XYZ file of N, CA and C in Angstrom:
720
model
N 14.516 -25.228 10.331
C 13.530 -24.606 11.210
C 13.609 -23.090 11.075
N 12.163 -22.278 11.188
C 12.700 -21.288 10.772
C 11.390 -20.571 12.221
N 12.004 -19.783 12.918
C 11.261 -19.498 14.493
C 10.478 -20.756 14.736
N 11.039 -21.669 15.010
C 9.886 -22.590 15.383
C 9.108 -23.545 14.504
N 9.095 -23.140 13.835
C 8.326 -23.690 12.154
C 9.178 -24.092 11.417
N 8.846 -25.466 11.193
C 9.795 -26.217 10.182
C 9.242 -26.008 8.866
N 10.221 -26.245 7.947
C 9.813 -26.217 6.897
C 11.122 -26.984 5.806
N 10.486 -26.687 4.594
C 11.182 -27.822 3.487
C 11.549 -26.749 2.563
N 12.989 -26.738 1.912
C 13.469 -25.595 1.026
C 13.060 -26.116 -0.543
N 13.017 -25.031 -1.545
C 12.451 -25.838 -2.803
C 13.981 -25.905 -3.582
N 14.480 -26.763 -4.145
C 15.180 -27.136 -5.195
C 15.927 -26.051 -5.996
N 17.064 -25.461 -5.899
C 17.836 -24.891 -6.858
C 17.534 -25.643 -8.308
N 17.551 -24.759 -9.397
C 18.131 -25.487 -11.178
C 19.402 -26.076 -10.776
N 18.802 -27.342 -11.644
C 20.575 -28.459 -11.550
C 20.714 -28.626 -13.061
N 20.765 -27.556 -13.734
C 21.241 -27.587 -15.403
C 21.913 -26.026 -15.546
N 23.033 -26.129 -16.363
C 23.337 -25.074 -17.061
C 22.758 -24.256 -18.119
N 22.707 -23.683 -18.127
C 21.579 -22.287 -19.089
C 22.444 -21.005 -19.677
N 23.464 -21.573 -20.409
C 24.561 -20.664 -21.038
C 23.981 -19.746 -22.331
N 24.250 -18.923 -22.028
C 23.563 -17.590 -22.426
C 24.208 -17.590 -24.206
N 24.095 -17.265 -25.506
C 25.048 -17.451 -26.619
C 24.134 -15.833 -27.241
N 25.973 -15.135 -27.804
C 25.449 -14.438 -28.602
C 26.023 -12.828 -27.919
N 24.809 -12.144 -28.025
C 25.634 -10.640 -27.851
C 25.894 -10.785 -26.064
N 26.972 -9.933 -25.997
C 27.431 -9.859 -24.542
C 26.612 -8.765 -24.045
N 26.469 -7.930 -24.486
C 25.328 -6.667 -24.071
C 24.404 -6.813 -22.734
N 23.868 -7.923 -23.334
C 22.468 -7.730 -22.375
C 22.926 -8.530 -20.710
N 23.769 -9.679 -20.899
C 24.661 -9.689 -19.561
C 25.321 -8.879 -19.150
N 25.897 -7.509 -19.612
C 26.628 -6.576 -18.916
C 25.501 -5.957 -18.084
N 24.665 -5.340 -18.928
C 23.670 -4.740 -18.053
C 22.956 -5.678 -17.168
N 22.889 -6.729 -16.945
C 22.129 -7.681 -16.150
C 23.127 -7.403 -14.663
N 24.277 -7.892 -15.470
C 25.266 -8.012 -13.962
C 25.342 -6.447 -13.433
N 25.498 -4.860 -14.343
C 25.497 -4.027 -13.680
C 24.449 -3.583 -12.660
N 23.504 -4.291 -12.575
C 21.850 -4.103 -12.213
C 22.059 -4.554 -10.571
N 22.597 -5.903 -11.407
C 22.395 -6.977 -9.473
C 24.525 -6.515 -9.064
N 25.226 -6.148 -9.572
C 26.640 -5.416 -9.030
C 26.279 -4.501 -7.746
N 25.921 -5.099 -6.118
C 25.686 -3.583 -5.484
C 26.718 -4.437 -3.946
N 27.246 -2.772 -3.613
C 28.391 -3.096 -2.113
C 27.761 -3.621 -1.190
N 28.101 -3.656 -0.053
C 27.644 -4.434 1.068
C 26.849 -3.286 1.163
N 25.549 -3.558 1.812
C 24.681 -2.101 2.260
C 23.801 -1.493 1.186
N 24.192 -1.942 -0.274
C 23.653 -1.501 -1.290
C 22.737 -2.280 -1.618
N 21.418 -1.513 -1.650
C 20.056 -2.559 -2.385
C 20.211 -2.905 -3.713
N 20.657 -3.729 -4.287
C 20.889 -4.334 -5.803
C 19.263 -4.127 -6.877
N 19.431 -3.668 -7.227
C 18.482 -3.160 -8.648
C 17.656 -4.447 -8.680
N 16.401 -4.326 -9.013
C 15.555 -5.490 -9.571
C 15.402 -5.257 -11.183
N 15.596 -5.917 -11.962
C 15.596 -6.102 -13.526
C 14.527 -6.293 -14.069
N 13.747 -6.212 -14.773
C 12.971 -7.135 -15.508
C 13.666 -7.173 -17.509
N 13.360 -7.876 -17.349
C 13.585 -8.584 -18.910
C 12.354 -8.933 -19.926
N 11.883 -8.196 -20.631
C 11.036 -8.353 -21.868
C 11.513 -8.928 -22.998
N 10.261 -9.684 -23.692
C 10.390 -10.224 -25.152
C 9.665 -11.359 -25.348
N 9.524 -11.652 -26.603
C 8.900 -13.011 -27.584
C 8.958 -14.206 -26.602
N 8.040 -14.986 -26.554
C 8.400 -15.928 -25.385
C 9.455 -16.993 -26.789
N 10.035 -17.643 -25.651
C 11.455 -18.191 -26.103
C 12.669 -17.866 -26.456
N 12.763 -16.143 -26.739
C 14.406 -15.528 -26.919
C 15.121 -15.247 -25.700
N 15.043 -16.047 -24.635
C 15.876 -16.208 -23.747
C 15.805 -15.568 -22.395
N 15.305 -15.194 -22.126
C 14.883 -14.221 -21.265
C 15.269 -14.878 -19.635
N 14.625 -15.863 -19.724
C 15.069 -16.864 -18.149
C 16.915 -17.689 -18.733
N 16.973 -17.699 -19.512
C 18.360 -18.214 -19.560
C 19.254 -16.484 -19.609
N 19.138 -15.953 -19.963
C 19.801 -14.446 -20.156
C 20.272 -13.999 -17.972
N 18.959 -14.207 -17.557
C 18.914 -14.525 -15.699
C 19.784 -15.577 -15.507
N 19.623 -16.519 -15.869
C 19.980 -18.411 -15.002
C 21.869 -17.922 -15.377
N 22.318 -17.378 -16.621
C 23.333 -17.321 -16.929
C 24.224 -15.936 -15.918
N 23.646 -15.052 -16.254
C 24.069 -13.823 -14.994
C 24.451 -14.669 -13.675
N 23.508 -14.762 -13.065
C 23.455 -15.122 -12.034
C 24.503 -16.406 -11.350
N 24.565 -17.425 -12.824
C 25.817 -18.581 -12.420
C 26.986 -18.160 -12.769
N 27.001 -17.738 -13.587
C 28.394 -16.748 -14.470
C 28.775 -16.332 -13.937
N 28.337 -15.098 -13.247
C 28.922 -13.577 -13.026
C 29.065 -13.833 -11.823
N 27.690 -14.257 -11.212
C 27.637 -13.911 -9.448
C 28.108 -15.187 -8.524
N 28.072 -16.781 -9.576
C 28.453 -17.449 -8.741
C 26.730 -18.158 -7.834
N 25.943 -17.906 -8.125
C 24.937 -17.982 -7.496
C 23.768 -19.191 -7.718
N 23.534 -19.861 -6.796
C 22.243 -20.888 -7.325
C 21.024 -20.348 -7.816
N 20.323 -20.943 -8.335
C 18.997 -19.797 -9.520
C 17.750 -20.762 -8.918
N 16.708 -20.096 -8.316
C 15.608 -20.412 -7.855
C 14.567 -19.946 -9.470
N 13.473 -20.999 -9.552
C 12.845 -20.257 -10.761
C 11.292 -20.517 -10.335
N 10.908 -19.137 -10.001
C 9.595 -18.681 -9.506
C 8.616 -18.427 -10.294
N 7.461 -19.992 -11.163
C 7.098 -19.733 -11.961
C 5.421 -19.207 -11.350
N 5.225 -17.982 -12.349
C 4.076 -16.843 -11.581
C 2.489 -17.264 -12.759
N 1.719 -17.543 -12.299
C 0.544 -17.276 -12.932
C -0.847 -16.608 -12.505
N -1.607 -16.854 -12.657
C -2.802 -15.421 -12.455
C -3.323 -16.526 -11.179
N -3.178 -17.801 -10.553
C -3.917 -18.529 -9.832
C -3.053 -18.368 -8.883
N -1.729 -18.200 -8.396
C -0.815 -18.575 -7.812
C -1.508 -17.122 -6.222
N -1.175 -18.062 -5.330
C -1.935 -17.449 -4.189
C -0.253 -16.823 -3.302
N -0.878 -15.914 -2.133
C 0.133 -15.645 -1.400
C 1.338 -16.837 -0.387
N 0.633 -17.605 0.048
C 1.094 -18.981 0.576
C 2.018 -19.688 -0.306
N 1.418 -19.488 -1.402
C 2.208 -20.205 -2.671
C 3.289 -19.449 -2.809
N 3.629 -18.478 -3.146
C 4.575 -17.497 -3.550
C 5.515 -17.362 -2.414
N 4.981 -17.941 -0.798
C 5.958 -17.358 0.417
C 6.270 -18.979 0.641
N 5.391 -19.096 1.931
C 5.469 -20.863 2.593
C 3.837 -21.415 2.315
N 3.820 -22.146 2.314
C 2.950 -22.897 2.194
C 2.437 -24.427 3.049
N 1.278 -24.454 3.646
C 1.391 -25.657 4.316
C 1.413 -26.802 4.093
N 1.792 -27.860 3.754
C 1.611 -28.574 3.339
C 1.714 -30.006 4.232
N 0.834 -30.933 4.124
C 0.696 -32.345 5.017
C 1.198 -33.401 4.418
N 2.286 -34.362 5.464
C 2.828 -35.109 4.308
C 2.635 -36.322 5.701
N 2.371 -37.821 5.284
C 1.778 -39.182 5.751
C 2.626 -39.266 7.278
N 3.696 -38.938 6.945
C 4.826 -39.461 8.098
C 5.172 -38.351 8.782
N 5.419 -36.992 8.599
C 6.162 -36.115 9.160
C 5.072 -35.173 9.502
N 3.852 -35.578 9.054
C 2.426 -34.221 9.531
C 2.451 -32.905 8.672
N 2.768 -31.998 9.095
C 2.241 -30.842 8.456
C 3.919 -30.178 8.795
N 4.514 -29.390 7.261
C 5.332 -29.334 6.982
C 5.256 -27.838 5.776
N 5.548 -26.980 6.294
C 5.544 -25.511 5.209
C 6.785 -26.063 4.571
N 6.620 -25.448 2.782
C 6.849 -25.870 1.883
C 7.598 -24.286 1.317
N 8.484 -23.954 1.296
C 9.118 -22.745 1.004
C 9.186 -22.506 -0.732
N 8.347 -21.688 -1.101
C 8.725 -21.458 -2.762
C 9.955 -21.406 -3.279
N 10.296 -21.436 -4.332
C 11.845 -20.701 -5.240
C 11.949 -19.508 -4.915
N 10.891 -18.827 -4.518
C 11.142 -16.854 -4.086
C 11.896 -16.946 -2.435
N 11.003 -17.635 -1.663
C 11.545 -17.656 -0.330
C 13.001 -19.219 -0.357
N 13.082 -19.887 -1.056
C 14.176 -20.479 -0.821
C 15.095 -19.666 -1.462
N 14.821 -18.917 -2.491
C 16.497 -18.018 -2.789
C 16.421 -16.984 -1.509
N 15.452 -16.259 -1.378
C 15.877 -15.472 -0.130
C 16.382 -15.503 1.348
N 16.219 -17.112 1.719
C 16.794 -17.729 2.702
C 18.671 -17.886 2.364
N 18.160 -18.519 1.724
C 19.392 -19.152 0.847
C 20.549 -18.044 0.365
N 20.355 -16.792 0.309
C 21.113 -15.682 -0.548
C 21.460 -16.402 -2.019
N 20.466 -16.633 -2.612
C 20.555 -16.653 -3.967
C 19.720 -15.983 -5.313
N 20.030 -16.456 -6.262
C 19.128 -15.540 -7.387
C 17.537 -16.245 -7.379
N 16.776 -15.319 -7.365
C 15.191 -15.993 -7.882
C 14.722 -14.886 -9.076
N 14.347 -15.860 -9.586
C 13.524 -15.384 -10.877
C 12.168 -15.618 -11.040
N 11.180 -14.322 -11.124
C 9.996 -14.434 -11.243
C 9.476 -14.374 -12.945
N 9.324 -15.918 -13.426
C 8.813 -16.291 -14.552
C 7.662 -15.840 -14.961
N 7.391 -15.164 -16.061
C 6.514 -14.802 -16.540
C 5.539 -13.956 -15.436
N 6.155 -13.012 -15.216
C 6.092 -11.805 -13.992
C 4.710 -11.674 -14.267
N 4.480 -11.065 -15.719
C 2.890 -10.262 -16.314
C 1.874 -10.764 -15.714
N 1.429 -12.137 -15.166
C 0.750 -13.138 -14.824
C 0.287 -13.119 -13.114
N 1.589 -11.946 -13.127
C 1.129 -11.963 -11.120
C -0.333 -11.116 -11.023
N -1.266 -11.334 -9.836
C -2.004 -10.408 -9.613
C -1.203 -9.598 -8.700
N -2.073 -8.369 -8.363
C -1.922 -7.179 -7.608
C -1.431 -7.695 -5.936
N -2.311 -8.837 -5.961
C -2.298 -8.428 -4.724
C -0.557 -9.542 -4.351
N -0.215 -10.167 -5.345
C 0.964 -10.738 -4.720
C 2.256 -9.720 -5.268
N 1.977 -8.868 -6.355
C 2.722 -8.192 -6.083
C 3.106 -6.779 -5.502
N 1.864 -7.225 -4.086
C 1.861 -5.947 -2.988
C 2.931 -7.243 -2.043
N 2.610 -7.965 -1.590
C 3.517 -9.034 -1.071
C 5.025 -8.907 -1.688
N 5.357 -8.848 -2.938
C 6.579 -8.484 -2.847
C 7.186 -7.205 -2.811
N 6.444 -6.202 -3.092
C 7.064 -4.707 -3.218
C 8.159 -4.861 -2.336
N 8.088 -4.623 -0.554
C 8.851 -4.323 -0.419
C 10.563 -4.859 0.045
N 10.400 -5.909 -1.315
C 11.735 -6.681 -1.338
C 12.498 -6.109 -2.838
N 11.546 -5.151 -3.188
C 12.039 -4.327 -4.074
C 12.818 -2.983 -4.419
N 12.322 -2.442 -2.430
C 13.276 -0.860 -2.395
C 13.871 -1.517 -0.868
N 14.016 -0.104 -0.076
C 15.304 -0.019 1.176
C 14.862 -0.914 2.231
N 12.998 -1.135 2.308
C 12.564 -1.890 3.283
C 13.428 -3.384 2.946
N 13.317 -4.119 1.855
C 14.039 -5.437 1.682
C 13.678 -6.248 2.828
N 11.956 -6.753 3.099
C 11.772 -7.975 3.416
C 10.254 -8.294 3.064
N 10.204 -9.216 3.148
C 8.486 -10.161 2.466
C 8.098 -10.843 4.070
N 6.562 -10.264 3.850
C 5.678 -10.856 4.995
C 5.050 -11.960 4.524
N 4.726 -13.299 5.329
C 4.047 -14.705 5.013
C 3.016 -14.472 5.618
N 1.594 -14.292 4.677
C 0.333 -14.204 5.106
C -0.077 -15.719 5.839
N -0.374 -14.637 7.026
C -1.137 -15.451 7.819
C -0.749 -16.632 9.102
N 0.561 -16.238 8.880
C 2.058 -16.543 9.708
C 2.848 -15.427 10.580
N 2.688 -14.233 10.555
C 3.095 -13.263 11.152
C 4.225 -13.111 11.332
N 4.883 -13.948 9.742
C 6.516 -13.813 9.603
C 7.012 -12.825 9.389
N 8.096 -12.161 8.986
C 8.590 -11.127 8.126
C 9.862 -11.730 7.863
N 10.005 -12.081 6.596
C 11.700 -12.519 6.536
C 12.682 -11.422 5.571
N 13.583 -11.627 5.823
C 14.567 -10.695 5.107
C 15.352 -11.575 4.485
N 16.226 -10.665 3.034
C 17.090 -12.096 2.947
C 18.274 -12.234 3.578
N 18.789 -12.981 2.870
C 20.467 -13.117 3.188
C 21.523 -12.631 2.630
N 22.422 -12.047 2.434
C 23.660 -11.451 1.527
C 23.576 -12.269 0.541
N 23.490 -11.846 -0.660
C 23.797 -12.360 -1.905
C 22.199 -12.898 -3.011
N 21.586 -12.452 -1.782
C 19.936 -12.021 -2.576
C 20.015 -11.537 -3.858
N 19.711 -11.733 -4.953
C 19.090 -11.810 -6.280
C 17.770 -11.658 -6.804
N 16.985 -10.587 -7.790
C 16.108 -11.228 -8.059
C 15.386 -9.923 -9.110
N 14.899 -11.084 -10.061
C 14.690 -10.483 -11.432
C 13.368 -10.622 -11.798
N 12.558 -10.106 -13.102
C 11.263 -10.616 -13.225
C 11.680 -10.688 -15.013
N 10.913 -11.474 -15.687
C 11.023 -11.957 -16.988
C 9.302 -11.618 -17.485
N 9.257 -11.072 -18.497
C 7.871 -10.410 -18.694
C 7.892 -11.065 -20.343
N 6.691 -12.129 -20.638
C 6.528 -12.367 -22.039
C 5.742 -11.566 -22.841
N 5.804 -10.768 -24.076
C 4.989 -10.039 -24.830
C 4.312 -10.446 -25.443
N 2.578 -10.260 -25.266
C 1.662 -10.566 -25.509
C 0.759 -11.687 -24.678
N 1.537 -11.872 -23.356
C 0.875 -12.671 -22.261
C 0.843 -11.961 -21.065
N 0.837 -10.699 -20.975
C 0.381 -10.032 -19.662
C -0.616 -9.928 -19.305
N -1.176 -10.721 -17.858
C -2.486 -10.878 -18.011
C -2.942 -9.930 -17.438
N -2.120 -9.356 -16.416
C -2.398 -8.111 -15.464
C -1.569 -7.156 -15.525
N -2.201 -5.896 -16.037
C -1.387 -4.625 -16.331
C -0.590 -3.969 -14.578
N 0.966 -4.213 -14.940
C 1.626 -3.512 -13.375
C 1.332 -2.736 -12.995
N 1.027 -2.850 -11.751
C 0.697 -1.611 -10.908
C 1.671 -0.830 -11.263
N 1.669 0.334 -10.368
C 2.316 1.705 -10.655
C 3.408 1.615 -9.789
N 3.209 0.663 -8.472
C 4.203 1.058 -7.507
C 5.061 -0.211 -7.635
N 4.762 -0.699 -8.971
C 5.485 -2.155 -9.431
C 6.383 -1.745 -10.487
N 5.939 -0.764 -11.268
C 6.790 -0.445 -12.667
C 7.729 0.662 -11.803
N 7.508 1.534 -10.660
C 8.685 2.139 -10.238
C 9.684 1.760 -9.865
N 9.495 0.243 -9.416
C 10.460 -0.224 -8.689
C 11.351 -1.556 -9.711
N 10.820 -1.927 -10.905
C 11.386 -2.788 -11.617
C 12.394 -1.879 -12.487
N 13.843 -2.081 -12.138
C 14.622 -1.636 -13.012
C 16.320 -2.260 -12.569
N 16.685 -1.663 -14.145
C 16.196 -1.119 -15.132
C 15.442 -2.441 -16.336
N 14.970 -1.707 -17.484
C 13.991 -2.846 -18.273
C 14.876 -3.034 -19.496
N 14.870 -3.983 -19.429
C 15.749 -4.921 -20.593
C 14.575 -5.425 -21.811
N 15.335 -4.964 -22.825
C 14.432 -5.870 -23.989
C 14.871 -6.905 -24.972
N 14.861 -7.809 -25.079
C 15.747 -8.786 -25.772
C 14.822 -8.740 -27.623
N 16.039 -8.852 -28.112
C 15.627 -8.352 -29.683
C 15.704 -9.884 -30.498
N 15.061 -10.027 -31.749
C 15.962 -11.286 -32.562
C 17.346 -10.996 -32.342
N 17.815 -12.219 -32.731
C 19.233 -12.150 -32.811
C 19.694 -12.055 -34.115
N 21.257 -11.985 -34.332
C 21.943 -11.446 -35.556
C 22.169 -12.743 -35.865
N 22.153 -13.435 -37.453
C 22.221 -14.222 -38.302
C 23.668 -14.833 -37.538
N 24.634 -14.518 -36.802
C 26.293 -15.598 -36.874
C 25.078 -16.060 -34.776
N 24.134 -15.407 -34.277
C 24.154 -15.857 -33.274
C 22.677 -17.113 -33.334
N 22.430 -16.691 -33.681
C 21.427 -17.555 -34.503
C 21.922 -18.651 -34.733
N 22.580 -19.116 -35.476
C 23.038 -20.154 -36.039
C 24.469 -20.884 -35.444
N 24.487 -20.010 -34.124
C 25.488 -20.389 -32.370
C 24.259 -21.428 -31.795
N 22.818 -20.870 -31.783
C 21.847 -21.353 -31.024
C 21.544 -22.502 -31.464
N 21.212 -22.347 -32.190
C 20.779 -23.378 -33.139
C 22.093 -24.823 -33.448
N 22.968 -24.716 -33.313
C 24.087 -25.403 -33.066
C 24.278 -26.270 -31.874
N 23.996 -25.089 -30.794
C 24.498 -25.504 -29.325
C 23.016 -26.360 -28.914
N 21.868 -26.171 -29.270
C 20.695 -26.409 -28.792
C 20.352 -27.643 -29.390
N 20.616 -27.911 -30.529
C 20.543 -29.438 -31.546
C 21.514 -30.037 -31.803
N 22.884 -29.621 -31.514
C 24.245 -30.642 -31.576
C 24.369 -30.970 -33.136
N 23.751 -29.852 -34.158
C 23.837 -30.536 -35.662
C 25.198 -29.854 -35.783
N 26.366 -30.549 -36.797
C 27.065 -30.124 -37.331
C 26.825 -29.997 -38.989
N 26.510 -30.720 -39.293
C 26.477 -30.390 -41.469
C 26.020 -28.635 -41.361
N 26.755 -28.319 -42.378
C 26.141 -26.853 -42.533
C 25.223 -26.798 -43.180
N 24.949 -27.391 -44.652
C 23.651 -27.081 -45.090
C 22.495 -27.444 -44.660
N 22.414 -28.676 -43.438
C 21.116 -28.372 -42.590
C 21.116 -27.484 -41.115
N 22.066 -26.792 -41.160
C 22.196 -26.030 -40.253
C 21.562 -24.566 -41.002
N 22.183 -24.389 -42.157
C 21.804 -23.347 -42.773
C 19.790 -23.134 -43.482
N 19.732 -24.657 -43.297
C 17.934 -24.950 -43.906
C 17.354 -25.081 -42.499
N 18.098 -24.844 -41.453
C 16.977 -25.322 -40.596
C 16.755 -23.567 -39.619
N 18.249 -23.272 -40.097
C 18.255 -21.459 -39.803
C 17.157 -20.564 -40.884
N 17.028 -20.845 -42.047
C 15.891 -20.194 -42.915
C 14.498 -20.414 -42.022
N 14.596 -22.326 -41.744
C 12.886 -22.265 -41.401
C 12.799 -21.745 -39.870
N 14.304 -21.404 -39.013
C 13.420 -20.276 -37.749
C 12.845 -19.065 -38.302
N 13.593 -18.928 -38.983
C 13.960 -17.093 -39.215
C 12.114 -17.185 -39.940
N 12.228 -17.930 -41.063
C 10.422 -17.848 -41.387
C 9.272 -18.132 -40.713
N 9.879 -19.136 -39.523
C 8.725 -19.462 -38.391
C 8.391 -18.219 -37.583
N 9.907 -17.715 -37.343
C 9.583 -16.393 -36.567
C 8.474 -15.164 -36.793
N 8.626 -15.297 -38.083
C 8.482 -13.734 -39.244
C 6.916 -14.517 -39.106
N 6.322 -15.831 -39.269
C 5.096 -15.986 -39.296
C 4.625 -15.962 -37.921
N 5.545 -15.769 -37.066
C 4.820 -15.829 -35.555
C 4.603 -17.073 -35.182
N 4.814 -18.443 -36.301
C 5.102 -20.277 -35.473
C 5.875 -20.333 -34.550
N 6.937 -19.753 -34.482
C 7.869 -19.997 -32.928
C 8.479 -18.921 -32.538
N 9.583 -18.613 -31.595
C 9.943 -17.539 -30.976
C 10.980 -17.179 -31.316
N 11.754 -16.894 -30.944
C 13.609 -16.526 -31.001
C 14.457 -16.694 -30.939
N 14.770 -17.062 -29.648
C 16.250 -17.859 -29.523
C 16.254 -19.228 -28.294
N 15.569 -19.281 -27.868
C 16.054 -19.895 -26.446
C 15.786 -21.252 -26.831
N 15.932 -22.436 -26.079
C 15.185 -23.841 -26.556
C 14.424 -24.151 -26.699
N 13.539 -23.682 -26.574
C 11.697 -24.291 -27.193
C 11.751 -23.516 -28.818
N 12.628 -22.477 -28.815
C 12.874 -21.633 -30.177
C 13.574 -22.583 -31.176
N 14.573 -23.153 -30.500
C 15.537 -24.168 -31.577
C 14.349 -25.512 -31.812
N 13.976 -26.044 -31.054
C 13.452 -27.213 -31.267
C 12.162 -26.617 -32.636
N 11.477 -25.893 -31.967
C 10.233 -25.469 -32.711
C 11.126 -25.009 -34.753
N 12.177 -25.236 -34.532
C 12.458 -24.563 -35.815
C 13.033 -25.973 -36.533
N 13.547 -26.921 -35.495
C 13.992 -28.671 -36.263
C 12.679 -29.194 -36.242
N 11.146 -28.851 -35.723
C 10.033 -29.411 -36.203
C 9.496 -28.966 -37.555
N 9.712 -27.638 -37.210
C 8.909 -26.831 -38.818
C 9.895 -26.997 -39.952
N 11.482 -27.774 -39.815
C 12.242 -27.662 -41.303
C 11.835 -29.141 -41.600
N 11.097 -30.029 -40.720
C 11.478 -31.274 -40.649
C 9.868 -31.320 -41.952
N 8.538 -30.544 -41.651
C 7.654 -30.529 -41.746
C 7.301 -30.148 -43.266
């Protein structure tokens, strides 16, 4: 119950999402969300190729480092304010029942949320989150006359794919996303970590033929980089 108003929390990730490869970009992840009691913790965003990892590079910080359950707040150009906070929803037996997103169940919850494919938000929901982004640190539920704040151990990142931004960030959105992470290909020994851990192949020489046909899928723009839709897309195209 939350003042009066019940509602239903959404589902933590119940899979591991282990990050492989350079340590880099988790240092700076964890130095971002690292803040004292009293300290507003940095909001991140993370750029790159869709599939080099970008939501696992988050899911891994966040279980790794911080210990934390990972809410995953997936954003598109339709997704309304209700949607993004509580939402009403009517169910046969229990009546009418608000439905708490991955954004507002990590913020109840003090956990990490990740806003998937950020580029995709409109303006106006990400006037709804601004100010969970500087010192104010709480989100209003349109049309509910909520204001919630979170809880200690609040988290929360945005993941931006290149070449799918549908809506250019506002201004008072790019001040407040930091710092910006860019995830690069990876180096040939991590590559072929991914590609290992993601398909369970051991023989090397189809490990090594199936590492040529990412690396050429990549270079033609057929698949992405590193993450799992990257490995699979590269055991379809060696298979092909």
């Amino acid at each position: 119950w939350l003042e009066g108003l019940k509602f239903r929390l959404s589902p933590p990730l119940d899979k591991d999402w282990a990050w492989i490869g350079d340590s880099e970009p988790v240092r700076y992840m964890a130095a971002a969300w690292d803040a004292p009691d009293g300290i507003v913790p940095m909001t991140p965003s993370i750029s790159g190729r869709s599939g080099i990892g970008k939501t696992t590079l988050a899911v891994h910080t966040a279980r790794a480092i911080f210990k934390l359950p990972v809410h995953l707040q997936n954003c598109d150009t339709t997704l309304s304010g209700p949607a993004l906070t509580l939402e009403a929803i009517v169910s046969e037996h229990k009546g009418a029942v608000l439905r708490a997103s991955p954004l507002v169940s990590a913020l109840l919850t003090g956990a990490a949320a990740i806003l998937k494919d950020a580029g995709r938000l409109s303006e106006r929901c990400w006037a709804l989150i601004a100010p969970l982004l500087d010192e104010r640190r709480w989100l209003d539920v349109p049309g509910l006359g909520l204001r919630l704040t979170p809880r200690p151990g609040f988290r929360l990142c945005a993941t931006i794919t290149e070449g799918s931004l549908v809506h250019q960030l506002p201004d008072f959105i790019q001040a407040r996303l930091a710092p910006r992470l860019r995830l690069e290909l990876p180096q040939a020994d991590d590559l072929e970590a991914v590609l290992r851990d993601r398909s369970g192949i051991e023989d090397e020489r189809l490990v090594e033929r199936r590492q040529r046909a990412l690396h050429d899928g990549v270079e033609a723009g057929l698949v992405g980089a590193v993450g799992a839709p990257v490995a699979r897309g590269a055991l379809e195209h060696s298979q092909s």
